[in-house]
Every structure is written in C-alpha cells, then in structure tokens.
XYZ file of C-alpha atoms in Angstrom:
628
model
C -7.136 -13.766 -19.242
C -4.703 -14.922 -16.559
C -1.872 -17.090 -17.852
C -2.338 -20.777 -17.214
C 1.271 -21.807 -16.867
C 2.604 -25.200 -15.979
C 3.321 -25.290 -12.277
C 6.467 -27.214 -11.295
C 4.566 -28.981 -8.518
C 1.406 -28.668 -6.473
C 0.762 -25.155 -5.099
C 1.639 -26.180 -1.544
C 4.937 -27.690 -2.786
C 6.175 -24.706 -4.786
C 9.280 -22.678 -4.006
C 10.583 -19.465 -5.523
C 13.708 -21.114 -7.039
C 11.547 -23.753 -8.739
C 9.495 -21.024 -10.409
C 12.571 -19.175 -11.648
C 13.951 -22.421 -13.091
C 10.677 -23.011 -14.925
C 10.569 -19.448 -16.260
C 14.108 -19.659 -17.645
C 13.438 -23.054 -19.228
C 9.967 -22.418 -20.666
C 9.628 -18.628 -20.981
C 13.266 -17.613 -21.190
C 12.925 -15.042 -23.980
C 10.073 -13.122 -22.320
C 10.961 -9.813 -20.651
C 11.224 -10.202 -16.876
C 12.769 -7.076 -15.348
C 13.138 -3.521 -16.645
C 14.495 -0.334 -15.109
C 15.254 3.190 -16.214
C 18.704 4.046 -17.520
C 19.005 7.493 -19.016
C 16.108 8.157 -21.355
C 15.195 4.513 -21.920
C 14.597 1.170 -20.283
C 17.083 -1.656 -19.776
C 15.470 -5.095 -19.817
C 16.475 -8.607 -18.779
C 14.581 -11.632 -20.005
C 13.951 -14.624 -17.743
C 17.035 -16.491 -18.976
C 19.235 -13.494 -18.196
C 17.595 -12.995 -14.801
C 18.363 -16.560 -13.741
C 21.939 -16.280 -15.006
C 22.512 -13.103 -12.987
C 20.842 -14.580 -9.915
C 23.143 -17.612 -10.123
C 26.266 -15.432 -10.347
C 25.109 -13.216 -7.480
C 24.300 -16.251 -5.346
C 27.898 -17.403 -5.826
C 29.137 -13.952 -4.856
C 27.104 -13.911 -1.643
C 28.203 -17.479 -0.870
C 31.827 -16.374 -1.232
C 31.047 -13.591 1.242
C 30.108 -16.277 3.752
C 26.300 -16.116 3.591
C 24.841 -19.402 4.794
C 21.471 -21.154 4.654
C 18.961 -19.749 7.112
C 20.942 -16.554 7.688
C 19.191 -13.177 7.625
C 20.594 -10.534 5.277
C 19.347 -6.948 5.529
C 18.651 -4.834 2.426
C 18.058 -1.090 2.301
C 17.752 0.022 -1.316
C 15.118 1.563 -3.507
C 13.350 -0.277 -6.324
C 16.434 -0.925 -8.406
C 17.689 -4.112 -10.099
C 20.398 -4.735 -7.491
C 17.674 -5.037 -4.860
C 15.399 -7.359 -6.858
C 18.242 -9.624 -7.999
C 19.900 -9.724 -4.569
C 16.633 -10.814 -3.001
C 16.346 -13.774 -5.376
C 20.043 -14.647 -5.129
C 19.839 -14.904 -1.344
C 16.711 -17.064 -1.570
C 18.543 -19.462 -3.896
C 21.216 -19.893 -1.220
C 18.560 -20.639 1.363
C 19.295 -17.322 3.109
C 16.483 -14.989 4.210
C 16.337 -11.477 2.697
C 14.970 -8.788 5.020
C 14.203 -5.464 3.359
C 14.227 -2.410 5.646
C 12.231 0.709 4.809
C 14.514 3.476 3.574
C 12.526 5.952 5.666
C 12.957 3.998 8.918
C 14.026 6.099 11.874
C 17.553 5.382 13.184
C 16.174 3.652 16.283
C 13.974 1.413 14.106
C 16.929 0.517 11.883
C 19.035 -0.315 14.942
C 16.220 -2.413 16.413
C 15.873 -4.459 13.214
C 19.658 -4.914 12.963
C 19.783 -6.224 16.549
C 16.619 -8.283 16.375
C 17.358 -9.982 13.035
C 20.926 -10.966 14.072
C 22.076 -10.230 10.501
C 25.829 -10.079 9.840
C 25.534 -8.400 6.420
C 23.510 -5.455 5.109
C 23.249 -4.519 1.415
C 22.783 -0.766 0.955
C 22.184 1.705 -1.849
C 24.653 4.513 -1.224
C 25.988 7.266 1.004
C 22.632 8.157 2.529
C 22.169 4.639 3.842
C 25.815 4.270 4.896
C 25.493 7.243 7.227
C 22.837 5.367 9.188
C 24.397 1.907 9.081
C 28.120 2.528 9.665
C 27.628 3.419 13.360
C 25.943 0.047 13.883
C 29.160 -1.758 12.945
C 30.699 -0.425 16.161
C 27.630 -1.137 18.317
C 28.369 -4.125 20.549
C 24.655 -4.959 20.713
C 24.408 -5.346 16.923
C 25.873 -8.480 15.234
C 26.404 -6.568 11.966
C 29.865 -7.210 10.474
C 29.874 -6.138 6.808
C 28.200 -3.685 4.448
C 27.779 -4.100 0.683
C 27.064 -0.912 -1.289
C 25.400 -0.676 -4.710
C 26.750 2.772 -5.602
C 30.462 2.012 -6.053
C 31.560 5.671 -5.952
C 29.956 6.043 -2.508
C 31.100 2.749 -0.966
C 34.278 4.009 0.691
C 36.057 1.084 2.405
C 33.069 -1.232 2.087
C 32.473 -4.009 -0.404
C 30.708 -2.946 -3.601
C 27.881 -4.775 -5.293
C 29.901 -4.774 -8.523
C 32.890 -6.478 -6.929
C 30.635 -9.043 -5.309
C 29.060 -9.786 -8.709
C 32.556 -10.081 -10.232
C 33.713 -12.520 -7.558
C 30.553 -14.539 -8.145
C 31.383 -14.745 -11.846
C 34.841 -16.080 -11.014
C 33.721 -18.644 -8.435
C 30.383 -19.720 -9.908
C 29.909 -23.474 -10.218
C 26.548 -24.376 -11.783
C 26.372 -27.695 -9.934
C 26.695 -25.950 -6.546
C 23.998 -23.428 -7.471
C 21.571 -26.138 -8.609
C 22.249 -28.243 -5.534
C 21.683 -25.305 -3.152
C 18.291 -24.235 -4.443
C 17.004 -27.814 -4.765
C 17.538 -28.229 -1.014
C 14.930 -25.530 -0.359
C 11.691 -26.827 1.144
C 8.239 -25.198 1.093
C 8.294 -24.876 4.887
C 11.608 -22.972 4.828
C 11.552 -19.222 5.575
C 11.394 -17.101 2.415
C 11.565 -13.655 3.976
C 11.081 -11.729 7.181
C 8.989 -8.579 6.833
C 9.143 -6.093 9.661
C 5.866 -4.297 10.246
C 6.098 -0.588 9.544
C 5.531 0.338 13.165
C 2.519 2.647 13.476
C 3.021 2.000 17.202
C 6.049 0.591 19.030
C 9.008 -1.308 17.610
C 8.575 -3.137 14.284
C 7.810 -6.844 14.653
C 9.489 -9.468 12.490
C 6.960 -11.518 10.520
C 8.542 -14.704 9.177
C 6.883 -16.020 6.026
C 7.626 -19.343 4.346
C 7.701 -20.349 0.686
C 4.422 -22.196 1.293
C 2.750 -19.131 2.839
C 3.732 -16.967 -0.113
C 3.192 -19.469 -2.917
C -0.335 -20.318 -1.762
C -1.042 -16.597 -1.489
C 0.209 -15.969 -5.039
C -1.732 -18.889 -6.540
C -4.954 -17.815 -4.826
C -4.642 -14.167 -5.847
C -3.923 -15.278 -9.400
C -7.158 -17.246 -9.355
C -9.163 -14.157 -8.371
C -7.857 -11.799 -11.062
C -8.412 -11.658 -14.799
C -5.394 -10.293 -16.652
C -3.969 -10.483 -20.163
C -0.981 -12.767 -20.568
C 2.366 -11.425 -19.412
C 0.894 -8.206 -18.054
C 3.395 -5.578 -16.927
C 3.521 -4.540 -13.288
C 4.735 -1.050 -12.379
C 6.715 -1.623 -9.205
C 7.069 1.537 -7.100
C 6.097 0.708 -3.505
C 8.925 -0.297 -1.145
C 9.883 -3.983 -1.111
C 9.620 -3.789 2.679
C 5.846 -3.622 2.065
C 4.195 -7.049 1.796
C 1.981 -5.820 -1.068
C 4.968 -4.988 -3.291
C 6.792 -8.171 -2.353
C 3.756 -10.120 -3.589
C 2.994 -7.971 -6.648
C 6.545 -7.007 -7.602
C 8.486 -10.232 -6.943
C 6.448 -13.334 -6.176
C 3.397 -13.009 -8.471
C 5.553 -12.085 -11.490
C 7.588 -15.235 -10.863
C 4.402 -17.294 -10.739
C 3.013 -15.659 -13.891
C 6.331 -15.299 -15.762
C 5.306 -11.658 -16.018
C 7.213 -8.401 -16.533
C 8.253 -6.065 -13.703
C 8.986 -2.394 -14.413
C 11.010 -0.934 -11.559
C 10.345 2.707 -10.678
C 13.085 3.872 -8.310
C 11.385 7.119 -7.303
C 7.760 6.689 -6.133
C 7.109 10.297 -7.152
C 7.796 9.243 -10.767
C 5.045 6.609 -10.857
C 2.632 9.019 -12.571
C 5.106 9.619 -15.390
C 5.657 5.864 -15.739
C 1.921 5.243 -15.986
C 1.557 7.971 -18.603
C 4.350 6.410 -20.649
C 3.471 2.720 -20.312
C -0.362 2.707 -20.241
C -0.463 -0.392 -17.993
C -3.288 -2.938 -17.923
C -2.948 -3.397 -14.145
C -2.203 -0.979 -11.345
C -2.097 -1.261 -7.570
C -2.234 1.778 -5.339
C -2.714 2.219 -1.623
C -5.696 4.496 -0.807
C -3.547 7.625 -0.563
C -2.260 7.049 -4.109
C -5.803 6.739 -5.480
C -6.823 9.837 -3.504
C -3.953 11.827 -4.994
C -4.736 10.651 -8.520
C -8.394 11.576 -8.039
C -7.386 15.019 -6.751
C -5.220 15.552 -9.830
C -8.060 14.630 -12.192
C -10.522 16.825 -10.294
C -8.096 19.731 -10.478
C -7.913 19.384 -14.263
C -11.692 19.059 -14.590
C -12.191 22.234 -12.571
C -10.371 24.175 -15.308
C -12.545 22.920 -18.170
C -15.429 24.851 -19.738
C -18.854 24.112 -18.241
C -20.136 22.386 -21.392
C -17.220 19.959 -21.449
C -17.617 19.235 -17.730
C -21.281 18.429 -18.292
C -20.376 15.980 -21.067
C -17.852 14.283 -18.800
C -20.303 14.118 -15.884
C -22.891 12.484 -18.143
C -20.324 9.872 -19.153
C -19.426 9.396 -15.473
C -23.089 8.730 -14.674
C -23.279 6.054 -17.379
C -20.127 4.370 -16.072
C -21.441 4.336 -12.497
C -24.792 2.954 -13.605
C -23.019 0.165 -15.475
C -20.805 -0.565 -12.451
C -23.928 -0.753 -10.295
C -25.402 -3.520 -12.465
C -22.112 -5.442 -12.328
C -21.889 -4.984 -8.572
C -25.389 -6.442 -8.127
C -24.632 -9.305 -10.494
C -27.281 -8.087 -12.939
C -27.230 -8.214 -16.699
C -26.336 -4.794 -18.106
C -29.195 -3.426 -20.251
C -28.259 -3.340 -23.907
C -29.085 0.355 -24.240
C -26.884 1.252 -21.258
C -24.016 -0.887 -22.590
C -24.208 0.811 -25.982
C -24.368 4.306 -24.462
C -21.475 3.543 -22.162
C -19.361 2.148 -25.017
C -19.854 5.402 -26.964
C -19.101 7.542 -23.930
C -16.026 5.491 -23.125
C -14.658 5.799 -26.659
C -15.549 9.434 -27.238
C -15.245 11.029 -23.792
C -13.583 8.902 -21.120
C -10.753 7.094 -22.913
C -9.272 10.205 -24.578
C -9.022 11.871 -21.179
C -7.819 8.739 -19.379
C -5.238 8.280 -22.110
C -3.596 11.569 -21.156
C -2.863 10.021 -17.752
C -1.986 6.579 -19.135
C -5.066 4.993 -17.540
C -7.010 4.063 -20.678
C -5.915 0.388 -20.883
C -6.568 -0.632 -17.285
C -8.450 -3.890 -16.809
C -7.447 -4.623 -13.189
C -6.995 -2.038 -10.475
C -6.670 -2.706 -6.784
C -6.035 -1.168 -3.393
C -5.315 -2.384 0.125
C -3.606 -1.525 3.471
C -6.296 0.881 4.776
C -10.023 1.570 4.330
C -10.621 3.151 0.929
C -12.832 6.280 1.047
C -16.064 5.344 -0.712
C -16.189 8.655 -2.572
C -12.820 7.820 -4.163
C -14.108 4.383 -5.193
C -17.251 5.943 -6.695
C -15.197 8.634 -8.425
C -13.110 6.062 -10.285
C -16.164 3.926 -11.036
C -17.400 6.969 -12.937
C -14.397 6.569 -15.239
C -14.991 2.877 -15.852
C -12.245 1.940 -13.370
C -13.460 -0.505 -10.735
C -10.947 -0.596 -7.885
C -10.899 -4.110 -6.462
C -10.315 -3.288 -2.833
C -8.649 -5.973 -0.738
C -7.691 -6.468 2.876
C -4.899 -8.309 4.587
C -1.841 -7.981 6.757
C 1.830 -8.793 6.637
C 0.997 -11.631 9.046
C -1.404 -13.159 6.512
C 1.108 -13.050 3.638
C -0.871 -10.182 2.161
C -4.444 -10.619 1.037
C -7.135 -12.212 3.206
C -10.150 -10.924 1.307
C -10.428 -9.452 -2.162
C -13.025 -8.180 -4.580
C -12.859 -9.730 -8.026
C -14.547 -9.198 -11.388
C -16.959 -12.057 -10.736
C -18.010 -10.681 -7.343
C -17.478 -7.273 -5.780
C -19.118 -4.674 -3.568
C -17.777 -1.141 -3.861
C -16.694 -0.017 -0.416
C -16.166 -3.540 0.884
C -12.838 -5.395 0.907
C -14.271 -8.482 -0.756
C -14.608 -12.110 0.217
C -11.986 -14.490 1.677
C -9.477 -16.101 -0.657
C -9.608 -19.851 -1.087
C -8.543 -21.808 1.979
C -8.796 -18.919 4.428
C -11.360 -18.824 7.236
C -12.752 -15.686 8.871
C -14.883 -15.140 11.930
C -15.733 -12.153 14.089
C -15.081 -11.967 17.819
C -17.736 -10.553 20.128
C -16.221 -7.073 19.871
C -16.115 -7.244 16.065
C -12.407 -8.023 15.753
C -11.657 -10.109 12.664
C -10.025 -13.491 13.340
C -8.491 -15.597 10.602
C -6.744 -18.916 10.064
C -5.381 -20.850 7.106
C -2.212 -21.887 5.324
C -1.327 -18.328 4.277
C -1.283 -17.095 7.887
C 2.190 -16.884 9.407
C 3.357 -19.174 12.205
C 4.364 -16.337 14.511
C 6.658 -13.419 15.263
C 10.415 -13.767 15.153
C 12.150 -13.779 18.530
C 15.646 -12.292 18.963
C 17.083 -15.808 19.301
C 15.675 -16.825 15.902
C 12.785 -18.909 17.229
C 9.160 -18.051 16.470
C 6.560 -16.955 19.017
C 3.062 -18.117 18.094
C 0.410 -15.410 17.767
C -2.556 -17.807 17.477
C -5.058 -19.049 20.031
C -5.539 -22.712 20.933
C -7.804 -23.244 17.900
C -5.374 -21.645 15.464
C -7.169 -18.309 15.065
C -5.047 -15.187 14.557
C -6.510 -11.903 15.894
C -5.890 -9.326 13.181
C -6.500 -6.178 15.213
C -8.975 -4.980 12.592
C -12.680 -4.538 13.275
C -15.343 -5.185 10.656
C -18.603 -6.828 9.691
C -19.613 -9.549 7.243
C -22.728 -9.034 5.122
C -25.204 -11.682 4.045
C -23.236 -12.357 0.838
C -19.960 -12.944 2.672
C -18.339 -9.581 1.838
C -16.213 -8.024 4.554
C -16.613 -4.356 5.460
C -13.844 -2.792 7.541
C -14.564 -0.465 10.418
C -11.120 0.420 11.760
C -8.077 -0.817 13.602
C -9.138 -2.073 17.040
C -6.348 -0.135 18.768
C -7.288 3.045 16.928
C -10.955 3.113 17.905
C -11.765 6.251 19.877
C -13.584 5.690 23.180
C -15.171 8.953 24.263
C -15.598 10.001 27.883
C -19.176 8.730 27.829
C -18.012 5.272 26.705
C -19.057 5.469 23.047
C -16.830 3.805 20.412
C -16.000 5.845 17.316
C -14.145 4.731 14.184
C -11.746 7.553 13.292
C -11.334 6.235 9.743
C -15.089 6.440 9.173
C -15.207 10.074 10.270
C -12.023 11.012 8.412
C -13.105 9.388 5.161
C -16.499 11.086 5.388
C -15.038 14.561 5.749
C -12.386 13.836 3.089
C -15.119 13.301 0.525
C -14.891 17.021 -0.136
C -12.085 17.490 -2.686
C -10.560 20.440 -0.812
C -9.747 18.229 2.182
C -6.781 16.029 1.322
C -6.001 14.499 4.728
C -7.641 14.373 8.128
C -7.123 13.171 11.678
C -9.860 13.104 14.298
C -9.128 12.992 18.015
C -11.324 12.431 21.033
C -10.170 9.492 23.123
C -11.389 10.110 26.681
C -13.001 13.384 25.600
C -16.637 14.363 25.401
C -16.480 15.277 21.708
C -14.307 14.949 18.585
C -11.970 17.518 17.092
C -10.080 17.290 13.831
C -6.983 18.397 12.004
C -7.755 18.896 8.320
C -5.129 19.350 5.598
C -5.987 21.494 2.598
C -5.393 19.577 -0.645
C -2.421 21.216 -2.311
C -3.433 20.178 -5.848
C -7.159 20.775 -5.718
C -7.215 24.035 -3.764
C -5.478 26.214 -6.414
C -7.698 24.800 -9.162
C -10.821 25.302 -7.036
C -9.784 28.896 -6.380
C -8.967 29.630 -10.023
C -12.372 28.333 -11.142
C -13.943 30.929 -8.826
C -11.738 33.818 -9.837
C -9.715 33.733 -6.628
C -6.010 34.432 -6.876
C -4.303 31.303 -5.618
C -0.982 32.477 -4.235
C 0.777 30.424 -1.534
C -1.297 27.638 -0.018
C -1.177 29.068 3.501
C -2.555 32.381 2.235
C -5.232 30.604 0.218
C -6.304 28.767 3.359
C -7.083 32.138 4.966
C -9.378 33.259 2.130
C -12.970 33.652 3.365
C -14.379 31.599 0.481
C -12.049 28.691 1.193
C -12.782 28.824 4.921
C -16.504 28.923 4.252
C -16.233 25.935 1.886
C -14.287 23.909 4.459
C -16.861 24.797 7.104
C -19.645 23.656 4.770
C -17.752 20.410 4.085
C -17.502 19.659 7.810
C -21.185 20.481 8.292
C -22.114 18.184 5.379
C -20.034 15.371 6.843
C -21.575 15.869 10.282
C -25.050 15.649 8.774
C -24.241 12.064 7.755
C -22.707 11.070 11.097
C -24.321 10.362 14.435
C -23.887 12.869 17.252
C -20.942 11.054 18.853
C -19.087 10.879 15.508
C -19.514 14.538 14.613
C -16.559 16.923 14.428
C -17.238 19.792 16.814
C -14.082 21.816 16.208
C -11.264 21.656 13.714
C -8.088 23.334 12.567
C -7.160 23.722 8.898
C -3.525 22.963 8.016
C -1.655 23.439 4.737
C 1.412 21.202 5.153
C 0.790 17.752 3.643
C 1.653 14.754 5.807
C 4.054 12.190 4.381
C 6.642 9.505 5.203
C 9.541 11.956 5.015
C 8.036 14.112 7.770
C 6.935 11.098 9.797
C 3.151 11.436 9.814
C 2.680 8.558 7.361
C 4.298 5.132 7.360
C 6.329 4.176 4.264
C 3.171 2.365 3.104
C 1.272 5.688 3.455
C -0.796 4.767 6.502
C -1.475 7.486 9.062
C 0.765 7.435 12.135
C -1.771 8.821 14.563
C 0.593 8.977 17.510
C 3.125 11.027 15.525
C 0.464 13.481 14.312
C -0.977 13.843 17.813
C 2.480 14.513 19.255
C 3.498 16.931 16.495
C 0.278 18.936 16.692
C -0.466 18.356 20.376
C -0.703 22.046 21.207
C -3.167 22.680 18.381
C -5.312 19.736 19.434
C -5.343 20.860 23.063
C -6.296 24.371 21.959
C -9.426 22.924 20.355
C -10.471 21.744 23.826
C -9.527 24.893 25.725
C -13.062 26.210 26.124
C -16.075 24.077 27.068
C -18.028 23.144 23.976
C -21.658 24.140 23.707
C -23.955 23.194 20.869
C -24.235 26.399 18.825
C -27.513 28.005 17.934
C -27.612 28.963 14.292
C -27.328 32.721 13.883
C -26.858 34.194 10.410
C -24.953 37.094 11.993
C -22.347 34.835 13.607
C -18.900 34.949 12.024
C -18.558 31.498 10.395
C -14.791 31.866 10.054
C -13.822 32.269 13.695
C -10.895 29.991 14.611
C -11.275 27.358 15.912
C -14.495 26.718 14.013
C -17.374 25.322 16.069
C -19.755 23.129 14.152
C -22.757 21.114 15.139
C -26.213 20.077 14.041
C -28.489 22.875 13.008
C-alpha cells in the first residue's frame, strides 16, 4: 500500500525543501536516485542526494543566482538535471526545463520570455542552439553551464560549478535559504509544448504542486518505496510530478533513463510495480506484443486469448464495482500464473500493480487490450495549468475509456458548448508575462477554461471528446471530434497513427500510417514476404486489409464522422520530425502543412457515395469508402 510518511506540515504548507530535509533525516539510507553508468546502475540514497543538492546550491549561489530568478535547463534525464533542479529550488530560484526537441525559434522565445541570465545545458548539441542567443540583444542570457566537460569549450562546466560549491558551502547559509521558501512561492515555470503558437509559461507554486502530489498519492495504491522509471522529459508536467515531486513526497526511488528509446529495456530489466506511459507509448507496447503473438502457433494463441477473456471479464466486474465470482477468480488466477505472467515477464510487465496514462484520449481498444493481460490502465486527465491531474481513475473506482473522477478539492463543470471548466487550489494563477508578472486566465468566478471538451456521466466520471480548438467543423456546420475518428480507425493493429482532416469541407479524409512493427509480423503470418515497409504497403493483401479496417471503422461512426478517402503512409511521425510534440501529442498543423499536397489531392475530385460493385478495383488510390 502507499507509504504513510510523516508530513513536515499540513499539505497546503509543504515545500519541496522541507520534504528533502525530512527524507534525509528519516529515510536517509533508502535509495533515492539511480542512473546508468556502463553496465550497471549508480545510486544515491536520500542523505547523499541532500548533500549533493546543498553543494550544488552553493555553486549556483556563487555563480550569482538569486531568489526568484529563472534558470533554464536543457538536458536529458540525467542526474545533473535532477540535482540542479532541486539545488535551484533550495536557493529560491525557479528552474525552467526546455524540451530538447524545441525548434530554435521556440528556444529563443523561451529565453527572451523567461528573462533568464543562465542556462544549464547537456553538451555540444545544445550549445549549438544556445550560443547564438548570447549575442542576441533581445535575449538577457549571459552565461551557459555545460554538463559534458569535454564539450563545454569556453563555458563553465557543471563539474567546476560543483567543485566551487564544495569550497564555498556553508551549511548555515543553505539551511537559512531554503527555510525562507514559502508555499506560495514559484516552484517552476513549465512552458507548454506548443501544438499551436508560441509556448506559454505556466508558473506553478509549491502549494499547487504539493497539493497535487498529496491528492494523487491518496488515489493510488502502491507498495512502499516503489521505483519509478523516469524517461519522459522533465519539461513535461507529468514527469515533473512523477519523477521529481511525488518521489520526494513518498521518499521513493527514481530510476533515470536518459534515452526514451531504452525504456523498454529498462522495464525488462527492472520489472517495475508502477509504470506511466502516454497513449502513444501504450499503443507501441501493444503493437509489439501483438507482433509477437502473430508469430505463435494457433494453439498457443487460442490459450492466450482464453486467458485474455478471463482477465477482461474480471476487469468488467471490478469496473462495475461487483464482487468477482469465486469461479472466475480461481480461473483467472490459474491463467495469470500459467499463461499471462510468463509472457508478461519477458517484457518486464509481470509485477505491475499501478499503470496510468494521460495527456491525450486513450484509444479504448488499447485499454481493452491491456485489460486482457490483467493490466488496468488508470487513465487520467489534466493540463500543465492544473499542475497535472484533474481527474483520475483509481483502483476503488474506474471506468475503462473514461479519465476518472476529479481529485479532492477540484471542481469541474461543463460550459454550454461542452468545454470543461475547473477551479481549485491546484490550478495555476495565470500565465507568465515577459515582465515577470502573471496574467490571470480565470473568469470572474475563478473558473479556468481548459480547452478540452467532454461529458460527465451519472457516476461523476469524465469522458473526453477532444480539444475544443481541434474540433472539425464541416461545411454543413457539423462538429466532428478528430480524436474519436482517429482512435476508431487505429483499433486495427496495422494502423499505427492517423490524422483526419475536414474543417470547412463536406467530408473527412485521412492520412493513415502503417504500423512498422505490426505490419511485418502480420505479413509473415500470412506467408507474405515483408521486405521494406513502403513495398509492403503496396501489397494487395495489405491494401485490402487497410480498406477493410476503414470500412469497419466507418460502420461504427455516423455519416459526418466517416472517412471518405485516405492515403496510406509508411513513415512514422515523431518528435524528431516535428509531427509529434515532445510529449507525443499530434501536431495537427505540422502534419497538415507537411502533407498538404496529399490532403488536397484527396479532395481533387467531387466525392460521390459509391455503389458497391464486386468488380470495382478496391485498391485504387485514393481509396473511396462509404456505407454499403
């Protein structure tokens, strides 16, 4: 169960430095932070963490960092990043992590807007983007600190800063500085990842974050001192909560994974009891499992599917709050031990007791897939502006496909157009202005418009529809949720990603991306030579299967929501190529601009509802689909 630790004050009075002091004093020998070095892990306990934070704080103070000052950080998930963040907080400074994949203009905007004088960087790759800003008269940036000493050039190194901190450290100054921190003081500024326009600076206080952490802790059920695999960027509010602030509250253990692509290997090695993944991560994991299953003999697949059915039936009873029949519980226990756990163990997923997702609507087929393995993904919803979670599913109350019920102390209501409004102590005060003041984003009654659209059911569970700004309004005035359509068509395992378009048009078209992991396995199971993915996408069987998948999705959608034409692509979208944000959300504007010619080609000829003719070529590009 969740640790019941002594809190050094009431939840609304807590600060991050007070928690670190408690952890060092009362849980000092417990592991706190680990990272890969060579073939093994290097670990600091809580006593060592606080000692290093104190030395680093002295080093940054000697550099001239003052209370209330913003300091920019662009590093991966490495100890220098985690420790620097806490050291700055202990000085009363405000760490601001910048996504490593930010475009140059976004980086420059944040540097100007934050008014930071110092940026702490990883190495040469980051220096190439930041050095020009030192000469930009519009940017207040004065100094760069570099973690990789061999790549620092003329700039200050992290190692030398740590060494100067060791020389100048005075424990009484360190203790005095952090004790001056107040709950209402800013803890961090998180810049939104910018799916549209310039990133906005969201200033969050110690009180915002501490109340968020305490309330999330109350809605989860974890073993004591559970490890957290930390792989999402610290510029993402979810990882700041899960990878820094909650571990401090719980005196838990953070495992830093510097390369997000290595998270699968870390899970296989560590067999964690908790795991958080944005929807795209869970989709990719599901695709990997499906690809493996497709290679198994039919008899083994049937045994697994039977076990999946038992797991889903059990999850259904839990979801409805019903007592699980004894016979079902016994059958499931056998299936779990004999069938599911041995397979899950190969992926390191056999010990999971808490799994979660957030940031975007989770495809229901992915949720149901994992429920079939005894893994109930507790979907949540929230924003940077709400310090993370607003609503969350929990073991004592969940609805698969929903994003749960509001956390304690948070109010929700729906506007007339379905937009979700919220207010409470975890909601930020407003957006940072360039002069350092805060611009309120609330109405006269304190409600914050989230920009998300949803509905509340009779049991108080929230169901997301889409982002308000992303709703498609067709030429006949009908509103369409693109996420609903995309998630429906993505239920077929061959379709890894999708974007639908149709704003101001009379019908929807789609770009579909062939799943690079599932497609070769699907082909091999049918005796089709895989070859390169682009050649596989041209195979008649693959094209026919994609066409059938679109038709099946359309059969479940109303006429306005149906995909009339589509184009099949083979190049996966990602942060590096710009189609996804660093938090793996779809950048619709970027995709529409990049593939504008293809999208326009899908509208070149007037669309007519086809009459079904068995002699028609079903593989003509672009494919026309419609109700039979």
